Amino acid sequence: MAATPQALQAHRNRVPAERRRNFGVYVIAITVAAAAITLRDFTQLPSVLEHAPLGFWVLAGLAVAGDALPVTLPGRWNTSAIYPSICFTFAIMIDSGLAAAVVVQGLAVAVASLRLRHALWRAVFNLGQYTLAFGFAYAVLHLLSGDSPAGLPALAASAAAWFAVKYLTTATAIWLRDGGSLLPIIMGPLANEALSTGALLMLGPVIAAQTEVAPELVLALILPLLAVRRLSIITAEQNHLANIDTLTGLANRKALIGEVSAAVAGHAQRAVQGDPRSRFGLLLLDLDRFKHVNDSLGHEVGDRLLIAVGDRLDRLVRPGDLVARLGGDEFAVVAKRLDSPDQARELAEQIEQALTAPVVLDGLPLDVGGSIGIALYPDHGTNFATLLRHADVAMYTAKHDGDGVAVYDPDADQNSPQRLSLLADLRTMLGQPDRGGLRLFYQPQVEITTGEVVGVEALLRWQHPTRGPVSPDELIRVAEPSSVMRLLTRWVVEEAVIQLAKWSASGMQVRMAVNVSVRDLHTGAIVEQIEELLQRYGVPPYRLQLEITESALMADPHRVLATLTRLQLLGVGIALDDFGTGYSSLQHLRRLPLSEVKIDRSFVMAMADDPDDLVIVRSIIELAGALGLRVVAEGVEDERAWRLLQSAGCEVAQGWFYARPLPPDELADWLSRTTLPARSV
C-alpha cells in the first residue's frame, strides 16, 4: 500500500498478470450486460435531446463540471472516488429517461477519467457500471410507480438499487483483482460509501423537482455541494490518516494488521484452489545503529533518516507488497504471492544490501544497517499476532548472530508455548521432593596411560512424567535464558556434592565435573553456595570441578573472571569445555584460572578420518601442555580414536569406548567389574 495518491491510482490501474483473464472476462460481461439493458432506450434519445428543456442542459453541465473535481478516497478497498455527477444524472434519469442519464454520465466519466488518469479499461468499466446501475434503478422506478409520478418510496428504492449494483460490481472487481475474501471487501467501506453516495442519490429527486419549477435555482445547490465535497474530503483524509504513519507516509500498524488479515484470507483461498503461490512473508526490520544517530545528532536528523529508509524500502518492494512502519526504528514488509520461502529471503537480502549504502543528510553520510526477521504464512503462523511474534524472534536471532537475515526457527524461539510450558514444568519439578524425574548420570573420565578412572562428569537427565525423555540440549535451551537456570544449577551442584560425599565414604576417590552456565557466574553467589555445600558435606574442594563453555565465556570474559578467580582460591577446579569451537584468544586462555581444557567431541570423533581435525587435536594438546593444563578428550567412541589420542599425548578421555553415562549405583557396579585399557595394551 503506497501512501501517495499517485501511487494509489497506479495500483488501482494495475491487474496482476495471473488474474487478467478472469478480470477481463468480468469487465466485458459488465459492459455487455449494461449495453443490453439500456439499448432499447437509446432509440428514444434523439427525441429526448431535441425537446430537452433548459433544466436538462443545466443539470448536464453541472454533472460534467462536478466530476472534474471528484473526491478520491484513500484505501485499498474503497471504490476510488465519490462523483458529484451522481445527483445530477439521477435527476436526469427521473426527468428525461435512462438513455439521457447514461449519455451525460458517460461524458462525466470521461472527464473524471482524464482528471484521475484512469487506464482506458477502467474508464470503460466505470461507464459499464454506471449504465448497469442506471438500468436497474430505472427498472425499479417504473416497476413501483408505473406511469404515475414517482413517490418517495419508489425513488428511495430506485436509489438503493442504483447503489447496490454500483457498489457490488466494484467490490467484485477488487476481489477479482486482488484476491482475498469477498465479504471483508464488501463490508469494509460500506457504511462510509452508503452515507456519501446515498446522500448524493437522494438529492436527485429534489433536484429533479426543482428543475421542473425553476431550473436556474438549481445553481444554488453549487455551494452546498461544495460544502459536502469538502466534508467528504476531510472525512476521507481522517480515515486515511488513521492507517498511515504520519512521519514516513507509510502504512502504520493498523493498516499492517488489515493487510495481513486480508493476505491470510486470500492466500488461504489460493491454497484451497491449489495455487502454488499460497505463501506470503512478513518481514520485520530493525535498524542496527539508529540509536547512535539519535543520541549524537538529535531527533530531527533521526526522523529524516527514518523517512529516507522508508523511501528506500518503498522503492525496493514488488508491486502489491506493503511497507509499514511499526514505530521507532522498526519497519515491516508484507511480501505476497511467494513461489517459495527463498523469495522472501531474497527480498530481505536486497533490503539488507540497500541499507549498507550510507544515507547522506546535509552532506554527512550516515551508516545504517538492519536486522531482518522473516515469518512465513502458513508455515510459521496463520494470523497477524503469531506471524509478527515469530518475525520478531527471527529478527532478534539475526541481530544476535550477526547474519543480517534470519527465517523463523522454532528451535530458536525461547518463548514458544511448548517451551514456556516445559519451563513451567521444570520450575515445578525443582520444587518437588523427587525432582519430578530429574536425575544426574555420571560418565567416567579415564587416564589414558593407566586406565584408571580419575573422574566423572555429571550429566543431567530428565524423564518428564508426561512428555517422556527430554533431551539435555532442549532442557538447557529452555532453562538458560530464565531465572530457572540458577535454581537448576543450585540443585545439580548440591546433588553432585552429596554424591561425592557418598562415594568418599565408600572409599571411591574421584573428581567430579559439573557443567554450569555463564549466567551462574555473573554474580559471586555461586561461590558462597559451593563453599557452604562443601563444608556441610565434608567434601574437599579439589574433588569438584566446574565446566564452562568456551562460547559462553567469550560472551562476557571480564565479568566472569572475578568469580572464577574466587572459585580457584577456594580450591575448586575450572575446566574450559568444548575447546576449539568458540573464539577464545590465547590472551584469555593465559589469564583465566583454568586447570583443564576439554577438546570438543566434534574434533575427536572425526580425527580418525579427517587429517585437519587430527592436527587441531594435536595442537590443542601441545598448547595446553605448554600452559600447564590437563587435557580431556570427549567423544572417544572407538579404539582408533583412543590410540590416536594416546600417541598425541592426551592425558584423560571419556566416551562410549569406555562407558556410557550411568546412574550412581550402576557406576559403582561397573567400576568393580571392568578393566580398562592402558598404554601398555
XYZ file of C-alpha atoms in Angstrom:
681
model
C 0.000 0.000 0.000
C 1.505 3.284 -1.051
C 0.932 6.494 0.807
C 0.693 8.927 -2.122
C -2.452 9.378 -4.259
C -0.375 8.907 -7.418
C 0.940 5.547 -6.252
C -2.541 4.538 -5.125
C -4.006 5.317 -8.541
C -1.168 3.409 -10.219
C -2.006 0.400 -8.036
C -5.688 0.611 -8.999
C -4.811 0.765 -12.705
C -2.823 -2.494 -12.471
C -4.152 -6.024 -12.662
C -1.824 -8.921 -11.727
C -0.860 -10.972 -14.771
C -2.309 -14.199 -13.372
C -5.699 -12.513 -12.816
C -6.044 -10.576 -16.067
C -8.017 -13.243 -17.880
C -10.780 -13.613 -15.283
C -10.811 -9.884 -14.626
C -11.040 -9.115 -18.347
C -13.951 -11.501 -18.772
C -15.712 -9.775 -15.878
C -15.193 -6.295 -17.357
C -16.520 -7.446 -20.735
C -19.510 -9.129 -19.078
C -20.440 -5.938 -17.195
C -20.090 -3.852 -20.354
C -22.199 -6.229 -22.453
C -24.888 -6.502 -19.768
C -25.009 -2.709 -19.467
C -25.423 -2.325 -23.220
C -28.119 -4.982 -23.366
C -30.208 -3.489 -20.553
C -30.181 0.051 -21.970
C -30.035 -0.435 -25.736
C -33.795 -0.195 -26.264
C -33.994 3.194 -24.536
C -31.375 4.722 -26.852
C -33.850 4.645 -29.726
C -35.726 7.477 -27.998
C -32.613 9.527 -27.236
C -32.729 11.846 -30.321
C -36.271 12.880 -29.498
C -35.391 13.435 -25.839
C -32.413 15.641 -26.687
C -34.349 17.570 -29.342
C -37.041 18.571 -26.853
C -34.817 18.817 -23.807
C -35.695 21.827 -21.630
C -33.198 24.292 -20.199
C -33.126 22.380 -16.939
C -31.691 19.294 -18.677
C -28.755 21.256 -20.071
C -28.119 22.912 -16.699
C -28.012 19.517 -14.996
C -25.799 18.058 -17.729
C -23.344 20.931 -17.411
C -23.234 20.622 -13.615
C -22.715 16.855 -13.858
C -19.740 17.148 -16.186
C -18.258 20.065 -14.233
C -18.763 18.263 -10.922
C -16.773 15.221 -11.996
C -13.831 17.403 -12.896
C -13.358 17.581 -9.099
C -14.133 14.088 -7.773
C -13.471 13.242 -4.145
C -10.843 10.484 -4.103
C -10.927 8.101 -1.164
C -7.608 6.664 0.017
C -7.591 2.997 0.859
C -7.201 -0.283 -0.921
C -10.862 -1.340 -0.733
C -12.576 1.959 -1.434
C -14.261 2.495 -4.783
C -11.688 5.101 -5.756
C -13.808 8.273 -5.635
C -17.133 9.975 -4.936
C -18.514 11.614 -8.076
C -20.781 14.692 -7.605
C -22.326 13.997 -11.018
C -24.439 11.258 -9.436
C -27.075 13.610 -8.026
C -27.482 15.405 -11.361
C -27.542 12.307 -13.575
C -30.011 10.611 -11.217
C -32.227 13.672 -11.558
C -31.876 13.485 -15.359
C -32.944 9.824 -15.234
C -36.093 10.806 -13.305
C -36.993 13.672 -15.651
C -35.579 12.655 -19.056
C -35.169 8.892 -19.020
C -32.477 6.242 -18.929
C -30.591 6.956 -22.170
C -30.167 10.669 -21.422
C -28.775 9.890 -17.965
C -26.325 7.350 -19.383
C -25.040 9.756 -22.063
C -24.440 12.570 -19.571
C -22.866 10.163 -17.110
C -20.595 8.913 -19.914
C -19.338 12.461 -20.530
C -18.757 12.898 -16.783
C -16.847 9.589 -16.620
C -14.624 10.710 -19.492
C -13.786 13.963 -17.686
C -13.158 12.207 -14.355
C -11.003 9.532 -16.001
C -8.805 12.158 -17.621
C -8.600 14.035 -14.322
C -7.670 10.930 -12.332
C -5.507 9.355 -15.064
C -7.544 6.183 -15.269
C -6.474 3.435 -17.646
C -8.770 3.056 -20.676
C -10.110 -0.308 -19.459
C -11.045 1.294 -16.170
C -12.925 4.160 -17.814
C -14.873 1.660 -19.924
C -15.599 -0.466 -16.869
C -16.775 2.577 -14.871
C -19.161 3.549 -17.645
C -20.441 -0.026 -17.805
C -21.071 0.004 -14.040
C -22.934 3.301 -14.189
C -25.001 2.159 -17.140
C -25.921 -1.096 -15.400
C -26.760 0.761 -12.189
C -28.997 3.229 -14.030
C -30.642 0.360 -15.889
C -31.644 -1.392 -12.644
C -32.611 1.877 -10.952
C -34.817 2.864 -13.906
C -36.475 -0.550 -13.957
C -37.239 -0.399 -10.212
C -38.604 3.139 -10.539
C -41.033 2.206 -13.322
C -41.987 -1.073 -11.668
C -43.057 0.727 -8.490
C -44.551 3.891 -9.978
C -45.699 2.941 -13.493
C -46.857 5.960 -15.453
C -47.767 7.904 -12.304
C -45.385 10.441 -10.720
C -42.905 8.608 -8.563
C -43.402 8.829 -4.838
C -40.723 8.825 -2.157
C -40.747 5.011 -1.617
C -40.243 4.374 -5.328
C -37.472 6.970 -5.546
C -35.741 5.556 -2.441
C -35.965 2.007 -3.811
C -34.580 3.176 -7.162
C -31.651 4.904 -5.436
C -30.996 1.780 -3.356
C -30.950 -0.373 -6.491
C -28.509 2.041 -8.161
C -26.164 1.973 -5.152
C -26.336 -1.803 -4.700
C -25.441 -2.530 -8.335
C -22.639 0.027 -8.487
C -21.134 -0.907 -5.125
C -21.290 -4.693 -5.562
C -19.846 -4.631 -9.088
C -16.940 -2.550 -7.808
C -16.340 -4.813 -4.784
C -16.378 -7.863 -7.063
C -13.855 -6.209 -9.380
C -11.499 -5.516 -6.446
C -11.897 -9.108 -5.279
C -11.074 -10.465 -8.740
C -8.064 -8.170 -8.993
C -6.553 -8.568 -5.527
C -7.948 -11.859 -4.249
C -8.825 -12.438 -0.627
C -12.223 -12.882 0.949
C -15.146 -11.098 -0.728
C -17.111 -10.344 2.443
C -14.481 -8.077 4.090
C -14.084 -6.213 0.805
C -17.827 -5.581 0.721
C -18.212 -4.674 4.376
C -15.041 -2.569 4.742
C -16.082 0.839 3.308
C -19.829 0.073 3.069
C -21.007 2.466 5.796
C -18.975 5.458 4.570
C -19.889 4.992 0.922
C -23.561 4.326 1.662
C -23.704 7.615 3.535
C -21.873 9.743 0.963
C -23.229 8.160 -2.233
C -26.708 7.711 -0.721
C -26.844 11.420 0.139
C -25.992 12.364 -3.455
C -28.562 9.959 -4.860
C -31.360 11.270 -2.638
C -30.520 14.784 -3.732
C -31.501 13.662 -7.235
C -35.297 13.734 -6.702
C -35.044 17.164 -5.050
C -33.031 18.499 -7.984
C -35.438 16.904 -10.475
C -38.433 18.531 -8.807
C -36.709 21.910 -8.640
C -35.650 21.726 -12.291
C -39.277 21.475 -13.403
C -40.245 24.596 -11.402
C -37.240 26.926 -11.688
C -34.133 25.345 -13.251
C -31.988 28.406 -12.547
C -32.377 27.808 -8.814
C -30.521 24.507 -9.195
C -27.373 26.622 -9.405
C -27.967 27.490 -5.758
C -27.020 23.896 -4.951
C -23.438 24.507 -6.011
C -22.400 25.977 -2.659
C -23.996 23.200 -0.533
C -22.442 20.597 -2.833
C -19.028 22.214 -2.417
C -19.554 22.062 1.342
C -20.498 18.380 1.102
C -17.452 17.788 -1.084
C -15.206 19.466 1.459
C -16.731 17.445 4.307
C -16.205 14.224 2.321
C -12.563 15.129 1.734
C -12.000 15.798 5.441
C -13.680 12.520 6.393
C -11.680 10.592 3.799
C -8.425 12.182 4.946
C -9.172 11.365 8.580
C -9.893 7.747 7.695
C -6.726 7.628 5.627
C -4.564 9.205 8.344
C -5.772 6.538 10.749
C -3.945 3.998 8.569
C -0.654 5.751 7.809
C 2.455 6.680 9.706
C 2.494 10.467 9.833
C 6.301 10.720 9.699
C 7.125 8.489 6.737
C 3.774 8.300 4.916
C 3.976 4.515 5.013
C 1.270 2.239 6.374
C 1.047 2.041 10.160
C 0.398 -0.887 12.473
C -3.390 -0.702 12.000
C -3.028 -0.865 8.221
C -0.485 -3.682 8.559
C -2.938 -5.730 10.617
C -5.628 -5.221 7.972
C -3.270 -6.108 5.130
C -2.008 -9.278 6.822
C -5.573 -10.337 7.663
C -6.605 -9.819 4.034
C -3.498 -11.682 2.831
C -4.300 -14.598 5.155
C -7.817 -14.859 3.698
C -6.601 -14.545 0.113
C -3.717 -16.986 0.411
C -5.889 -19.494 2.280
C -8.327 -19.394 -0.628
C -5.484 -19.841 -3.130
C -4.200 -22.827 -1.154
C -7.643 -24.464 -1.381
C -7.607 -23.859 -5.125
C -4.171 -25.484 -5.419
C -2.336 -22.260 -6.296
C 1.377 -22.871 -5.581
C 1.780 -19.219 -4.593
C -0.258 -19.626 -1.425
C 2.522 -18.355 0.850
C 3.326 -14.833 1.887
C 6.033 -13.475 4.133
C 6.053 -10.948 6.961
C 9.476 -9.294 7.168
C 10.369 -7.334 10.300
C 13.270 -4.873 10.068
C 15.054 -3.212 12.960
C 17.773 -0.635 12.235
C 21.036 -1.528 13.945
C 22.580 1.869 14.665
C 19.628 4.236 14.773
C 20.007 4.993 18.485
C 23.549 6.254 17.914
C 22.252 8.709 15.305
C 19.508 9.952 17.618
C 21.860 10.334 20.583
C 24.654 12.055 18.697
C 22.826 14.151 16.072
C 19.375 14.669 17.593
C 15.841 13.511 16.891
C 15.316 15.765 13.878
C 18.142 14.047 11.999
C 16.835 10.713 13.250
C 13.400 11.482 11.797
C 14.911 12.417 8.434
C 16.870 9.177 8.479
C 13.677 7.179 9.073
C 11.991 8.947 6.141
C 14.953 8.118 3.889
C 14.918 4.460 4.964
C 11.160 4.296 4.367
C 11.659 5.658 0.837
C 14.294 3.017 0.110
C 12.032 0.239 1.318
C 9.079 1.522 -0.703
C 11.186 1.542 -3.869
C 12.546 -1.970 -3.259
C 9.360 -3.947 -2.740
C 7.368 -5.540 -5.538
C 4.064 -4.103 -6.807
C 1.296 -5.098 -4.409
C 3.596 -5.609 -1.410
C 3.117 -3.405 1.623
C 5.699 -1.428 3.612
C 4.762 -0.269 7.106
C 6.448 1.486 9.981
C 5.557 -0.003 13.341
C 7.165 2.731 15.403
C 10.659 3.793 16.418
C 13.132 2.236 14.003
C 11.025 -0.844 13.228
C 9.597 -1.442 9.750
C 7.602 -4.317 8.303
C 7.087 -5.625 4.785
C 4.276 -7.929 3.628
C 5.688 -9.891 0.678
C 2.724 -11.552 -1.019
C 2.362 -14.376 -3.531
C 5.619 -16.169 -2.917
C 6.561 -19.147 -5.063
C 8.936 -20.364 -2.340
C 10.399 -19.242 1.011
C 13.598 -18.338 -0.833
C 11.802 -15.392 -2.442
C 11.201 -13.834 0.973
C 14.874 -14.287 1.876
C 15.947 -12.798 -1.463
C 13.808 -9.711 -0.812
C 15.207 -9.430 2.716
C 18.761 -9.697 1.410
C 18.037 -6.985 -1.156
C 16.763 -4.755 1.641
C 19.809 -5.531 3.771
C 22.105 -4.736 0.838
C 20.274 -1.473 0.127
C 20.752 -0.381 3.736
C 24.513 -0.844 3.545
C 24.782 2.286 1.376
C 25.097 5.363 3.646
C 22.210 7.819 3.878
C 23.592 11.295 3.174
C 21.940 14.087 5.188
C 23.341 17.608 4.898
C 26.498 16.195 3.386
C 27.026 13.783 6.293
C 26.975 10.080 5.349
C 25.183 8.008 7.972
C 25.797 4.269 8.059
C 22.702 2.297 8.965
C 22.361 -1.433 8.838
C 19.402 -3.593 9.591
C 18.490 -6.964 11.032
C 15.560 -8.664 9.315
C 13.411 -11.498 10.606
C 11.106 -13.479 8.336
C 7.925 -15.362 9.244
C 6.034 -17.208 6.519
C 2.330 -17.959 6.172
C 1.215 -20.670 6.765
C 4.489 -22.295 7.896
C 5.040 -20.038 10.913
C 1.547 -18.809 11.725
C -1.936 -18.205 10.355
C -2.781 -14.878 11.998
C -1.156 -11.479 12.447
C -0.193 -11.819 16.114
C 1.584 -15.150 15.623
C 3.369 -14.084 12.436
C 4.559 -10.816 13.982
C 5.860 -12.537 17.114
C 7.699 -15.147 15.086
C 9.154 -12.494 12.770
C 10.311 -10.660 15.897
C 12.011 -13.818 17.199
C 13.733 -14.288 13.834
C 14.808 -10.639 13.777
C 16.499 -10.914 17.172
C 18.143 -14.145 16.028
C 19.557 -12.269 13.030
C 20.735 -9.452 15.289
C 22.320 -11.838 17.799
C 24.051 -13.988 15.185
C 25.143 -11.031 13.083
C 23.760 -12.641 9.924
C 21.508 -9.738 8.954
C 18.653 -12.003 7.830
C 17.032 -14.952 9.602
C 13.941 -17.067 8.938
C 11.931 -18.075 11.996
C 13.179 -21.294 13.540
C 11.074 -22.849 16.324
C 14.263 -24.165 17.944
C 15.450 -20.588 18.448
C 12.156 -19.460 19.974
C 12.600 -19.395 23.709
C 9.010 -18.249 24.193
C 7.072 -20.791 22.171
C 4.048 -22.197 24.037
C 5.723 -25.622 24.201
C 8.883 -24.208 25.750
C 7.028 -21.958 28.146
C 5.053 -24.990 29.281
C 8.231 -27.037 29.638
C 9.883 -24.223 31.604
C 6.887 -24.044 33.951
C 7.084 -27.820 34.439
C 10.808 -27.600 35.186
C 10.258 -24.931 37.826
C 7.552 -27.077 39.412
C 9.698 -30.236 39.350
C 12.586 -28.484 41.073
C 10.259 -27.738 43.975
C 9.194 -31.372 44.424
C 10.992 -33.784 46.772
C 11.752 -36.302 43.986
C 12.544 -33.537 41.436
C 9.934 -34.935 39.044
C 12.230 -37.238 37.111
C 15.363 -35.047 37.135
C 18.488 -37.153 37.743
C 22.244 -36.973 37.385
C 24.085 -39.642 35.410
C 27.868 -39.947 35.534
C 30.294 -40.696 32.706
C 33.774 -41.933 33.704
C 36.874 -39.950 32.777
C 39.813 -42.331 32.294
C 43.541 -41.661 32.464
C 44.846 -42.971 29.138
C 48.272 -44.113 30.400
C 46.986 -46.208 33.316
C 43.336 -46.983 32.536
C 42.432 -45.565 35.959
C 39.113 -43.762 36.449
C 40.241 -40.366 37.765
C 36.982 -38.508 37.475
C 33.391 -38.438 36.294
C 31.275 -35.846 34.541
C 27.820 -35.233 35.960
C 25.256 -35.183 33.127
C 21.678 -34.032 33.576
C 18.796 -36.295 32.524
C 15.060 -35.627 32.736
C 12.367 -38.259 32.390
C 9.330 -35.987 32.201
C 6.224 -37.527 33.821
C 4.069 -36.977 30.709
C 6.399 -35.969 27.873
C 8.909 -38.755 28.399
C 12.646 -38.159 27.979
C 13.634 -34.520 27.453
C 16.978 -34.117 25.707
C 19.678 -32.285 27.697
C 20.111 -29.753 24.886
C 16.394 -28.922 24.926
C 16.403 -28.722 28.711
C 19.297 -26.247 28.775
C 17.862 -24.155 25.914
C 14.636 -23.793 27.879
C 16.233 -23.041 31.242
C 19.298 -20.954 30.377
C 17.615 -17.670 29.385
C 15.471 -17.692 32.543
C 15.932 -17.455 36.288
C 15.157 -21.184 36.491
C 18.734 -21.828 35.345
C 20.114 -20.728 38.692
C 17.652 -22.960 40.543
C 18.666 -25.855 38.323
C 22.387 -25.199 38.836
C 21.915 -24.992 42.615
C 20.199 -28.415 42.616
C 22.779 -30.006 40.259
C 25.746 -28.781 42.328
C 24.152 -29.909 45.587
C 23.282 -33.321 44.125
C 26.843 -33.685 42.841
C 28.405 -32.752 46.191
C 26.111 -35.177 48.034
C 27.148 -37.964 45.647
C 30.825 -37.122 46.117
C 30.340 -37.426 49.881
C 28.703 -40.841 49.474
C 31.496 -42.102 47.217
C 34.186 -40.787 49.559
C 32.536 -42.620 52.446
C 32.680 -45.854 50.427
C 36.335 -45.345 49.524
C 35.815 -44.140 45.947
C 38.004 -41.094 45.437
C 37.225 -39.370 42.134
C 36.993 -35.849 40.818
C 33.554 -34.731 39.616
C 32.987 -32.240 36.782
C 29.751 -30.250 36.772
C 28.593 -28.014 33.920
C 27.465 -24.502 34.831
C 26.015 -21.699 32.729
C 27.792 -18.405 32.302
C 24.652 -16.856 33.828
C 25.585 -18.635 37.081
C 28.969 -16.909 37.108
C 27.718 -13.341 36.607
C 27.464 -12.869 40.364
C 29.555 -14.267 43.197
C 26.581 -16.061 44.773
C 27.636 -19.424 43.364
C 30.952 -19.203 45.253
C 29.187 -18.914 48.615
C 26.771 -21.702 47.669
C 29.567 -24.116 46.733
C 31.652 -23.233 49.772
C 28.671 -23.861 52.077
C 27.857 -27.216 50.406
C 31.455 -28.462 50.551
C 31.673 -27.617 54.242
C 28.272 -29.129 55.048
C 29.041 -32.483 53.402
C 32.751 -32.569 54.192
C 33.936 -32.762 50.568
C 37.416 -31.404 49.700
C 37.146 -28.563 47.139
C 39.619 -30.218 44.749
C 37.125 -33.064 44.242
C 34.779 -30.648 42.483
C 35.409 -29.101 39.087
C 33.167 -26.665 37.231
C 32.969 -26.749 33.426
C 32.164 -23.627 31.446
C 31.775 -23.488 27.680
C 34.183 -21.516 25.562
C 31.420 -19.663 23.677
C 29.631 -18.659 26.888
C 32.872 -17.484 28.454
C 33.760 -15.305 25.484
C 30.373 -13.564 25.690
C 31.485 -11.756 28.881
C 35.019 -12.809 29.961
C 35.733 -9.830 32.226
C 32.542 -10.208 34.247
C 33.165 -13.912 34.787
C 36.877 -13.645 35.626
C 36.341 -12.396 39.189
C 34.013 -15.298 40.041
C 36.379 -17.872 38.518
C 39.304 -16.437 40.487
C 37.371 -16.769 43.755
C 36.489 -20.379 42.916
C 40.128 -21.127 42.198
C 41.150 -19.636 45.538
C 38.525 -21.837 47.159
C 40.245 -24.861 45.587
C 37.577 -25.734 43.020
C 38.942 -26.618 39.598
C 37.844 -24.828 36.422
C 37.640 -26.604 33.050
C 37.069 -24.952 29.678
C 34.548 -27.158 27.854
C 34.090 -27.605 24.083
C 37.509 -26.101 23.450
C 38.151 -25.247 19.816
C 34.563 -24.415 18.869
C 34.481 -20.814 20.122
C 36.634 -17.758 19.601
C 38.732 -17.557 22.746
C 42.050 -15.799 22.366
C 45.325 -17.055 23.768
C 45.394 -13.992 25.983
C 42.145 -15.041 27.670
C 43.335 -18.627 27.895
C 46.506 -17.459 29.652
C 44.711 -15.136 32.072
C 41.896 -17.448 33.142
C 42.394 -19.586 36.280
C 41.959 -22.872 34.403
C 43.082 -26.331 35.440
C 41.800 -28.230 32.399
C 40.663 -27.909 28.787
C 38.278 -30.356 27.154
C 38.642 -30.996 23.436
C 35.238 -30.809 21.762
C 33.801 -34.161 20.699
C 33.318 -32.972 17.098
C 37.113 -32.950 16.570
C 37.726 -36.199 18.430
C 35.057 -38.189 16.573
C 36.271 -37.018 13.160
C 40.049 -37.062 13.627
C 40.490 -40.682 12.520
C 39.149 -39.791 9.066
C 39.976 -36.091 8.804
C 43.678 -35.091 8.945
C 42.739 -31.468 9.679
C 40.805 -32.441 12.793
C 43.729 -34.590 13.909
C 46.056 -31.599 13.521
C 43.674 -29.477 15.602
C 43.547 -32.105 18.349
C 47.355 -32.417 18.467
C 47.728 -28.625 18.530
C 45.298 -28.257 21.444
C 47.147 -30.940 23.408
C 50.503 -29.252 22.804
C 49.135 -25.795 23.647
C 47.501 -26.987 26.868
C 50.691 -28.817 27.863
C 52.743 -25.662 27.334
C 50.326 -23.771 29.623
C 50.376 -26.495 32.271
C 46.764 -27.535 31.736
C 45.332 -31.035 31.850
C 43.634 -32.182 28.608
C 40.447 -34.262 28.488
C 39.146 -35.556 25.158
C 35.376 -36.030 24.841
C 33.586 -38.304 22.390
C 36.015 -41.241 22.345
C 33.804 -43.796 20.613
C 36.217 -46.455 19.351
C 39.709 -47.880 19.686
C 41.084 -45.895 16.732
C 40.319 -42.621 18.467
C 41.769 -43.917 21.736
C 45.058 -44.924 20.079
C 45.378 -41.594 18.233
C 44.852 -39.702 21.485
C 47.353 -41.952 23.201
C 50.015 -41.243 20.570
C 49.249 -37.496 20.703
C 49.916 -37.360 24.447
C 46.388 -36.722 25.671
C 46.040 -37.371 29.406
C 42.358 -38.158 30.017
C 39.496 -39.354 27.813
C 35.790 -40.051 28.128
C 33.257 -41.552 25.769
C 31.314 -44.687 24.922
C 34.549 -46.542 24.188
C 34.912 -46.630 27.956
C 31.370 -46.320 29.259
C 28.079 -44.600 28.658
C 26.709 -42.197 31.313
C 25.473 -44.292 34.246
C 23.317 -43.784 37.339
C 25.428 -43.727 40.543
C 24.570 -47.274 41.659
C 25.349 -48.729 38.202
C 28.602 -46.766 38.053
C 29.868 -48.377 41.267
C 28.978 -51.842 39.889
C 30.676 -51.036 36.569
C 33.881 -49.987 38.351
C 34.016 -53.213 40.337
C 33.857 -55.480 37.280
C 35.590 -53.522 34.475
C 39.231 -53.460 33.431
C 40.045 -50.504 31.215
C 42.744 -50.370 28.518
C 46.016 -48.602 29.325
C 49.011 -47.563 27.239
C 50.665 -50.964 27.585
C 47.791 -52.605 25.678
